[in-house]
mmCIF file with all atom_site columns, C-alpha atoms in Angstrom:
data_model
loop_
_atom_site.group_PDB
_atom_site.id
_atom_site.type_symbol
_atom_site.label_atom_id
_atom_site.label_alt_id
_atom_site.label_comp_id
_atom_site.label_asym_id
_atom_site.label_entity_id
_atom_site.label_seq_id
_atom_site.pdbx_PDB_ins_code
_atom_site.Cartn_x
_atom_site.Cartn_y
_atom_site.Cartn_z
_atom_site.occupancy
_atom_site.B_iso_or_equiv
_atom_site.pdbx_formal_charge
_atom_site.auth_seq_id
_atom_site.auth_comp_id
_atom_site.auth_asym_id
_atom_site.auth_atom_id
_atom_site.pdbx_PDB_model_num
ATOM 1  C CA . MET E 1 1  ? 173.194 -0.542  -179.408 1.00 0.00 ? 1  MET E CA 1
ATOM 2  C CA . ASN E 1 2  ? 171.741 -3.895  -180.247 1.00 0.00 ? 2  ASN E CA 1
ATOM 3  C CA . PHE E 1 3  ? 168.996 -4.604  -182.774 1.00 0.00 ? 3  PHE E CA 1
ATOM 4  C CA . LEU E 1 4  ? 166.178 -4.737  -180.198 1.00 0.00 ? 4  LEU E CA 1
ATOM 5  C CA . SER E 1 5  ? 167.176 -1.367  -178.726 1.00 0.00 ? 5  SER E CA 1
ATOM 6  C CA . ILE E 1 6  ? 167.148 0.202   -182.172 1.00 0.00 ? 6  ILE E CA 1
ATOM 7  C CA . ILE E 1 7  ? 163.655 -1.168  -182.906 1.00 0.00 ? 7  ILE E CA 1
ATOM 8  C CA . VAL E 1 8  ? 162.291 0.055   -179.562 1.00 0.00 ? 8  VAL E CA 1
ATOM 9  C CA . PHE E 1 9  ? 163.863 3.500   -180.028 1.00 0.00 ? 9  PHE E CA 1
ATOM 10 C CA . TYR E 1 10 ? 162.503 3.772   -183.599 1.00 0.00 ? 10 TYR E CA 1
ATOM 11 C CA . SER E 1 11 ? 159.030 2.748   -182.442 1.00 0.00 ? 11 SER E CA 1
ATOM 12 C CA . PHE E 1 12 ? 159.108 5.308   -179.623 1.00 0.00 ? 12 PHE E CA 1
ATOM 13 C CA . ILE E 1 13 ? 160.150 8.133   -181.970 1.00 0.00 ? 13 ILE E CA 1
ATOM 14 C CA . MET E 1 14 ? 157.547 7.203   -184.617 1.00 0.00 ? 14 MET E CA 1
ATOM 15 C CA . ASN E 1 15 ? 154.742 7.068   -182.063 1.00 0.00 ? 15 ASN E CA 1
ATOM 16 C CA . ILE E 1 16 ? 155.716 10.470  -180.671 1.00 0.00 ? 16 ILE E CA 1
ATOM 17 C CA . ALA E 1 17 ? 155.669 11.719  -184.283 1.00 0.00 ? 17 ALA E CA 1
ATOM 18 C CA . GLY E 1 18 ? 152.225 10.153  -184.805 1.00 0.00 ? 18 GLY E CA 1
ATOM 19 C CA . LEU E 1 19 ? 150.859 11.888  -181.732 1.00 0.00 ? 19 LEU E CA 1
ATOM 20 C CA . ALA E 1 20 ? 152.468 15.160  -182.801 1.00 0.00 ? 20 ALA E CA 1
ATOM 21 C CA . VAL E 1 21 ? 151.102 15.159  -186.367 1.00 0.00 ? 21 VAL E CA 1
ATOM 22 C CA . MET E 1 22 ? 147.570 14.601  -185.089 1.00 0.00 ? 22 MET E CA 1
ATOM 23 C CA . GLY E 1 23 ? 147.939 17.465  -182.614 1.00 0.00 ? 23 GLY E CA 1
ATOM 24 C CA . ILE E 1 24 ? 149.456 19.784  -185.194 1.00 0.00 ? 24 ILE E CA 1
ATOM 25 C CA . ASP E 1 25 ? 146.770 18.967  -187.758 1.00 0.00 ? 25 ASP E CA 1
ATOM 26 C CA . LYS E 1 26 ? 144.008 19.561  -185.209 1.00 0.00 ? 26 LYS E CA 1
ATOM 27 C CA . SER E 1 27 ? 145.541 22.911  -184.268 1.00 0.00 ? 27 SER E CA 1
ATOM 28 C CA . ARG E 1 28 ? 145.744 23.905  -187.924 1.00 0.00 ? 28 ARG E CA 1
ATOM 29 C CA . ALA E 1 29 ? 142.143 22.812  -188.512 1.00 0.00 ? 29 ALA E CA 1
ATOM 30 C CA . LYS E 1 30 ? 140.962 25.106  -185.712 1.00 0.00 ? 30 LYS E CA 1
ATOM 31 C CA . ARG E 1 31 ? 142.877 28.045  -187.221 1.00 0.00 ? 31 ARG E CA 1
ATOM 32 C CA . HIS E 1 32 ? 141.672 27.288  -190.786 1.00 0.00 ? 32 HIS E CA 1
ATOM 33 C CA . VAL E 1 33 ? 145.211 27.184  -192.184 1.00 0.00 ? 33 VAL E CA 1
ATOM 34 C CA . TRP E 1 34 ? 147.063 24.695  -194.394 1.00 0.00 ? 34 TRP E CA 1
ATOM 35 C CA . ARG E 1 35 ? 146.535 21.131  -193.140 1.00 0.00 ? 35 ARG E CA 1
ATOM 36 C CA . ILE E 1 36 ? 148.649 18.003  -193.059 1.00 0.00 ? 36 ILE E CA 1
ATOM 37 C CA . PRO E 1 37 ? 147.388 15.693  -195.841 1.00 0.00 ? 37 PRO E CA 1
ATOM 38 C CA . GLU E 1 38 ? 145.526 12.593  -194.683 1.00 0.00 ? 38 GLU E CA 1
ATOM 39 C CA . ALA E 1 39 ? 147.959 10.485  -196.715 1.00 0.00 ? 39 ALA E CA 1
ATOM 40 C CA . THR E 1 40 ? 150.790 11.840  -194.556 1.00 0.00 ? 40 THR E CA 1
ATOM 41 C CA . LEU E 1 41 ? 148.909 10.956  -191.375 1.00 0.00 ? 41 LEU E CA 1
ATOM 42 C CA . PHE E 1 42 ? 148.489 7.395   -192.661 1.00 0.00 ? 42 PHE E CA 1
ATOM 43 C CA . LEU E 1 43 ? 152.125 7.257   -193.796 1.00 0.00 ? 43 LEU E CA 1
ATOM 44 C CA . VAL E 1 44 ? 153.371 8.151   -190.307 1.00 0.00 ? 44 VAL E CA 1
ATOM 45 C CA . SER E 1 45 ? 151.102 5.434   -188.957 1.00 0.00 ? 45 SER E CA 1
ATOM 46 C CA . LEU E 1 46 ? 152.299 2.852   -191.480 1.00 0.00 ? 46 LEU E CA 1
ATOM 47 C CA . LEU E 1 47 ? 155.935 3.669   -190.757 1.00 0.00 ? 47 LEU E CA 1
ATOM 48 C CA . GLY E 1 48 ? 155.479 2.667   -187.124 1.00 0.00 ? 48 GLY E CA 1
ATOM 49 C CA . GLY E 1 49 ? 153.516 5.472   -185.470 1.00 0.00 ? 49 GLY E CA 1
ATOM 50 C CA . SER E 1 50 ? 150.123 3.770   -185.395 1.00 0.00 ? 50 SER E CA 1
ATOM 51 C CA . ILE E 1 51 ? 149.681 3.757   -181.622 1.00 0.00 ? 51 ILE E CA 1
ATOM 52 C CA . GLY E 1 52 ? 150.655 7.434   -181.339 1.00 0.00 ? 52 GLY E CA 1
ATOM 53 C CA . THR E 1 53 ? 148.430 8.406   -184.250 1.00 0.00 ? 53 THR E CA 1
ATOM 54 C CA . TRP E 1 54 ? 145.517 6.430   -182.859 1.00 0.00 ? 54 TRP E CA 1
ATOM 55 C CA . GLY E 1 55 ? 146.055 7.928   -179.399 1.00 0.00 ? 55 GLY E CA 1
ATOM 56 C CA . GLY E 1 56 ? 146.259 11.412  -180.918 1.00 0.00 ? 56 GLY E CA 1
ATOM 57 C CA . MET E 1 57 ? 142.929 10.877  -182.649 1.00 0.00 ? 57 MET E CA 1
ATOM 58 C CA . TYR E 1 58 ? 141.181 10.513  -179.321 1.00 0.00 ? 58 TYR E CA 1
ATOM 59 C CA . LEU E 1 59 ? 143.367 12.820  -177.243 1.00 0.00 ? 59 LEU E CA 1
ATOM 60 C CA . PHE E 1 60 ? 142.785 15.711  -179.653 1.00 0.00 ? 60 PHE E CA 1
ATOM 61 C CA . ARG E 1 61 ? 139.347 14.506  -180.857 1.00 0.00 ? 61 ARG E CA 1
ATOM 62 C CA . HIS E 1 62 ? 140.598 14.644  -184.414 1.00 0.00 ? 62 HIS E CA 1
ATOM 63 C CA . LYS E 1 63 ? 139.499 12.523  -187.396 1.00 0.00 ? 63 LYS E CA 1
ATOM 64 C CA . THR E 1 64 ? 137.230 10.437  -185.155 1.00 0.00 ? 64 THR E CA 1
ATOM 65 C CA . LYS E 1 65 ? 134.260 10.870  -187.506 1.00 0.00 ? 65 LYS E CA 1
ATOM 66 C CA . HIS E 1 66 ? 136.139 9.459   -190.504 1.00 0.00 ? 66 HIS E CA 1
ATOM 67 C CA . TRP E 1 67 ? 135.513 5.700   -190.680 1.00 0.00 ? 67 TRP E CA 1
ATOM 68 C CA . TYR E 1 68 ? 138.772 5.069   -192.504 1.00 0.00 ? 68 TYR E CA 1
ATOM 69 C CA . PHE E 1 69 ? 140.698 6.540   -189.563 1.00 0.00 ? 69 PHE E CA 1
ATOM 70 C CA . VAL E 1 70 ? 138.557 4.904   -186.880 1.00 0.00 ? 70 VAL E CA 1
ATOM 71 C CA . ILE E 1 71 ? 139.051 1.486   -188.507 1.00 0.00 ? 71 ILE E CA 1
ATOM 72 C CA . GLY E 1 72 ? 142.362 2.007   -190.287 1.00 0.00 ? 72 GLY E CA 1
ATOM 73 C CA . MET E 1 73 ? 144.531 3.129   -187.368 1.00 0.00 ? 73 MET E CA 1
ATOM 74 C CA . PRO E 1 74 ? 143.675 0.173   -185.100 1.00 0.00 ? 74 PRO E CA 1
ATOM 75 C CA . VAL E 1 75 ? 144.122 -2.256  -188.024 1.00 0.00 ? 75 VAL E CA 1
ATOM 76 C CA . ILE E 1 76 ? 147.570 -0.817  -188.758 1.00 0.00 ? 76 ILE E CA 1
ATOM 77 C CA . GLY E 1 77 ? 148.343 -0.996  -185.029 1.00 0.00 ? 77 GLY E CA 1
ATOM 78 C CA . MET E 1 78 ? 147.321 -4.662  -184.862 1.00 0.00 ? 78 MET E CA 1
ATOM 79 C CA . PHE E 1 79 ? 149.528 -5.374  -187.878 1.00 0.00 ? 79 PHE E CA 1
ATOM 80 C CA . HIS E 1 80 ? 152.465 -3.693  -186.128 1.00 0.00 ? 80 HIS E CA 1
ATOM 81 C CA . MET E 1 81 ? 151.859 -5.644  -182.925 1.00 0.00 ? 81 MET E CA 1
ATOM 82 C CA . ALA E 1 82 ? 151.678 -8.931  -184.855 1.00 0.00 ? 82 ALA E CA 1
ATOM 83 C CA . LEU E 1 83 ? 154.868 -8.040  -186.720 1.00 0.00 ? 83 LEU E CA 1
ATOM 84 C CA . ALA E 1 84 ? 156.618 -7.120  -183.470 1.00 0.00 ? 84 ALA E CA 1
ATOM 85 C CA . GLY E 1 85 ? 155.531 -10.408 -181.907 1.00 0.00 ? 85 GLY E CA 1
ATOM 86 C CA . TYR E 1 86 ? 156.778 -12.359 -184.901 1.00 0.00 ? 86 TYR E CA 1
ATOM 87 C CA . VAL E 1 87 ? 160.145 -10.580 -184.945 1.00 0.00 ? 87 VAL E CA 1
ATOM 88 C CA . PHE E 1 88 ? 160.579 -10.937 -181.200 1.00 0.00 ? 88 PHE E CA 1
ATOM 89 C CA . PHE E 1 89 ? 159.806 -14.676 -181.066 1.00 0.00 ? 89 PHE E CA 1
ATOM 90 C CA . ARG E 1 90 ? 161.627 -15.424 -184.324 1.00 0.00 ? 90 ARG E CA 1
ATOM 91 C CA . PHE E 1 91 ? 164.869 -13.724 -183.364 1.00 0.00 ? 91 PHE E CA 1
ATOM 92 C CA . PHE E 1 92 ? 164.822 -13.457 -179.570 1.00 0.00 ? 92 PHE E CA 1
ATOM 93 C CA . GLY E 1 93 ? 162.505 -16.197 -178.321 1.00 0.00 ? 93 GLY E CA 1
#
């Protein structure tokens, strides 16, 4: 596997994880059981799952009334896209 393949695979896995944690947390919220901490949701996003986490917010209608999620997830996503663009053009362009 080359470096680009590893980055794409990592990004795919992290975004699936981001989508999953939002779905799991929403399910737990409905059942009034132990929840995933908001810090963990942001950590998954910061580690590369921002698009999945952001998509999960709207797919599951979860955390959409919290301004720090509504603004924070897209900002983290834009940072990741800018970083990906920089890495791609710096090393592959």
